[in-house]
Amino acid sequence: MFVLQVLIVLLLVVAAVGTLLFQARTDRFQAARDRSLAAAEAFAHAPGLPAVMAGPDPTSVLQPLTEDARHRGGVDFIVVTDRNGIRYTHPDPSRIGKHFVGTVEPSLKDGKVTIESVHGPLGEEVQAVVPVRDDRDRIVGAVSSGIKVAAVSSAFDRQLPWVLGAGAVALALATAGTALVSRRLRRQTHGLGPAEMARMYEHHDAVLHAVREGVVIVGGDGRLLLVNDEARRLLGLPPDVEGRHVRDLGLDPRTAELLASRKVVSDEVLPVGDRLLAVNNRPTDRGGGPPGSVATLRDSTELRALAGRAETARGRLRLLYDASVAIGTTLDVRRTAEELTRVASPRFSDYATVDLAEAVLHGDEPRMAMGGDAAELRRVALTGPRDDHPLYPAGDLVTFAGPTPQATGFVSGRPVLVPDLAASTGWRTQDYERTQAVLEYGFRSLITVPLKARGVLLGIANFWRTSDSGPFEEDDLSLAEELAARAAVCIDNARRYTREHDMAVALQHSLLPRGLPEQTALDVSFRYLPAQAGVGGDWFDVIPLPGARVALVVGDVVGHGLHAAATMGRLRTAVLNFSALDPPPDELLGHLDELVARIDQEAAGDADEPAIAGATCLYAVYDPVTGVCSLARAGHPLPALVAPDGTVTFPELPAGPPLGLGGLPFEAAELRLPEGSSLVLYTDGLVEDRSRDIDAGLAVLRDTLAAQPGRTPQETCEALLDALLPARQSDDIALLVARTRILERERIAEWELPSDPAVVGRARADVTRQLTLWGLDEAVFTTELILSELITNAIRHASGPIRVRLLRDRTLICEVSDTSSTSPHLRYAAAEDEGGRGLFLVAQLADRWGTRYTPDGKVIWAEQPLG
């Protein structure tokens, strides 16, 4: 302590001296500046100085004057210079006539006063330069005055003795204080040194906490001064109890009053919790000591068995609490059964098994068993300390005979206790060899409890104890029933969830495409992965359109469950129906938006039917003849486009609102796709989950697509799922990859005809030649009839030029385009009618026919099968 005080005093003295030195240097520089400036300004403003400087010999006049002023002003030099900085005067005559050393230009040119620190001929100096002005206020020269910093005195020399003296006084006081404290400590410790005191305290602490008797020392103010480990255990006190008042410890009033009373007590018995404590209390001030009391405590409980049963009850309550937390963490039947066995073994039983009816595993209710029937159950969970046991393993389908405890418990719905397996015969009717192996292994006792929830018997739970543990007793039945009851509710919840999930998945799969339709415009591959917990409303579709075109659809309904799956089915059906009318993508989304709004209006009148929370859709139409893809989206993520060279882009499509919001029109964009390009459509479940935002997912999507551009759509789907599929999928994923093809020019024939009936014959001849060139001679007659009727109708009901196009794809497609927007209608002509049979004839000869509108008019098309 004394060394520490000395160090503190020395540090303070050193700090004070350093501060004085810094202040003294600052004061010296300031004083030198002031004196230099005063001397320079006084001489520069002296009357007659400009006249003398303009005289023939200024040095002879000014040298004695500056030396006299220097001695009187207490400065080191006063130098007068001309306008060019040449000295007129200097303390050293040899330097007269030389250029001034220092910054003189601001004073001579701008008339400023300059003060600076320089290392001049006389050492480190502070000099001031003041301009000299004549009567016309012109600068005719300058006066510089300076003084060495070392020549200026400061208060440091006067203050230093006081600082050192104060430090010496402080050191003396510290020495005296340390001596007085040491003397007092030695008197109070009876001359023991620090080592002896530390050893004495260690011995005292070791003895105090090692004795099996509680010691409590209470001060005169009722606060605890010391409590040993045994007293903490007996009274149930926390570790940081010292310093707290006795009445604030949560003890019963009688015990707290006794410890704070300071009265003499011998072997008074106090109940504390489940213990009976013998308390001895003595005051500490009877021999002149400090006020307070010391109490000793001994555990005199004679009802050890009762305490043991209380401890068992507490353990069972803790087990039930842990079971309520650990069982039912998932909605999986097998996982819930395993959680029950893990909770029961080894804290309640050595081995635990769960057997469930087969129907429960599929989400169904098992049939009601009748008395005497065998119970056919599937073992779904088994937990124990070893794996070499002879019990039926998990996964086996076991048929329990009627007299066995398992069958009795499952059929009757009541628990069965077998305290001694060796003495029981009913359970051995199942399999004599296996039951004998069970006994030889060491199994001793069994409790079978039915798993029953909401009046439905789901299965049984079996708790086994070996010879290493005590046999089950009647008291154990209630605990086993409680464990089984809690597990049964969780298993039934999982069963019901499994049933609903399977129903939703079945509904969802029934509403999704079963396969891809035949078409030649695109090479398409898809993947659909439902969420692990609850099905969603994602869907996709590939729809062949007239003219060898193909529509690609990807959509997403917000939410999960049956409602989302049913809504998805309604929207997919609507898209299929709308696409039959062959509208542009933006018009189709407009119709779909109106449908969703109408569904929401209907749901608003029914409180039990929820509205559609949100739905998105992307609709694309690809034409293999032109290589143009028209796309529109309603709140859906942008598609990815992979060029043949591997470049990956996300084309900017107009961002329409999600379906059902209304108020804003949808816009379509057209992309010209080279042959071999890949269009990747997806839902947000692929690129976004709880651990990854959508930007990171899109970056992974781009990198994966760019890695190997030559992959097939099938390989692309696999690569994307490998890179983006999360560990636990929380949302549906719909993925559609389409690689473009271009219809060869030799498979296309086009003619433009004037609106003249005379061209019908020429058109038939052109068509005949083209079909013969294609080797389709058997289709010539039918095609001539179809085109004749279509061209004739176009000439009769439209104006302007007519275009005829033949496409040889999977089918033979005949198209007639005109500038009219009037749609033809099929009608049945009466026997006496002269016309009206043209479209009827086309409908009979062609597999399909229809009309689609273009910005310039319409196209009437018909398809015929090829061979």
PDB file of N, CA, C and O in Angstrom, residues 37 189 379 455 468 643 697 778 785 819:
ATOM      1  N   LEU A  37       6.877  42.763 -31.270  1.00  0.00           N
ATOM      2  CA  LEU A  37       5.913  43.574 -32.008  1.00  0.00           C
ATOM      3  C   LEU A  37       5.888  45.002 -31.489  1.00  0.00           C
ATOM      4  O   LEU A  37       5.827  45.962 -32.275  1.00  0.00           O
ATOM      5  N   THR A 189      -5.303  -7.451  14.728  1.00  0.00           N
ATOM      6  CA  THR A 189      -5.058  -8.859  14.371  1.00  0.00           C
ATOM      7  C   THR A 189      -4.123  -9.544  15.360  1.00  0.00           C
ATOM      8  O   THR A 189      -3.641 -10.647  15.075  1.00  0.00           O
ATOM      9  N   ARG A 379     -45.688 -51.589 -34.804  1.00  0.00           N
ATOM     10  CA  ARG A 379     -44.763 -50.974 -33.833  1.00  0.00           C
ATOM     11  C   ARG A 379     -44.050 -49.806 -34.520  1.00  0.00           C
ATOM     12  O   ARG A 379     -43.309 -49.987 -35.490  1.00  0.00           O
ATOM     13  N   GLY A 455     -62.402 -40.317 -27.933  1.00  0.00           N
ATOM     14  CA  GLY A 455     -63.194 -41.522 -28.075  1.00  0.00           C
ATOM     15  C   GLY A 455     -62.680 -42.514 -29.085  1.00  0.00           C
ATOM     16  O   GLY A 455     -63.352 -43.510 -29.373  1.00  0.00           O
ATOM     17  N   ASP A 468     -32.972 -54.592 -13.258  1.00  0.00           N
ATOM     18  CA  ASP A 468     -32.148 -53.520 -12.692  1.00  0.00           C
ATOM     19  C   ASP A 468     -32.981 -52.456 -11.999  1.00  0.00           C
ATOM     20  O   ASP A 468     -32.443 -51.624 -11.265  1.00  0.00           O
ATOM     21  N   ALA A 643     -30.040 -17.307 -73.165  1.00  0.00           N
ATOM     22  CA  ALA A 643     -29.741 -17.253 -74.598  1.00  0.00           C
ATOM     23  C   ALA A 643     -28.931 -18.484 -75.006  1.00  0.00           C
ATOM     24  O   ALA A 643     -28.341 -19.167 -74.168  1.00  0.00           O
ATOM     25  N   GLY A 697     -31.696 -15.454 -53.852  1.00  0.00           N
ATOM     26  CA  GLY A 697     -32.176 -16.591 -54.617  1.00  0.00           C
ATOM     27  C   GLY A 697     -32.071 -16.366 -56.112  1.00  0.00           C
ATOM     28  O   GLY A 697     -31.703 -17.273 -56.868  1.00  0.00           O
ATOM     29  N   GLU A 778     -52.987 -37.394-100.009  1.00  0.00           N
ATOM     30  CA  GLU A 778     -54.281 -37.850 -99.508  1.00  0.00           C
ATOM     31  C   GLU A 778     -55.072 -36.727 -98.843  1.00  0.00           C
ATOM     32  O   GLU A 778     -56.276 -36.843 -98.621  1.00  0.00           O
ATOM     33  N   LEU A 785     -61.324 -28.264-100.214  1.00  0.00           N
ATOM     34  CA  LEU A 785     -62.679 -27.908 -99.796  1.00  0.00           C
ATOM     35  C   LEU A 785     -62.663 -26.906 -98.635  1.00  0.00           C
ATOM     36  O   LEU A 785     -63.409 -25.921 -98.630  1.00  0.00           O
ATOM     37  N   THR A 819     -59.256  -8.739 -92.959  1.00  0.00           N
ATOM     38  CA  THR A 819     -59.225  -7.499 -92.183  1.00  0.00           C
ATOM     39  C   THR A 819     -60.509  -7.255 -91.412  1.00  0.00           C
ATOM     40  O   THR A 819     -60.663  -6.212 -90.777  1.00  0.00           O
TER      41      THR A 819
END
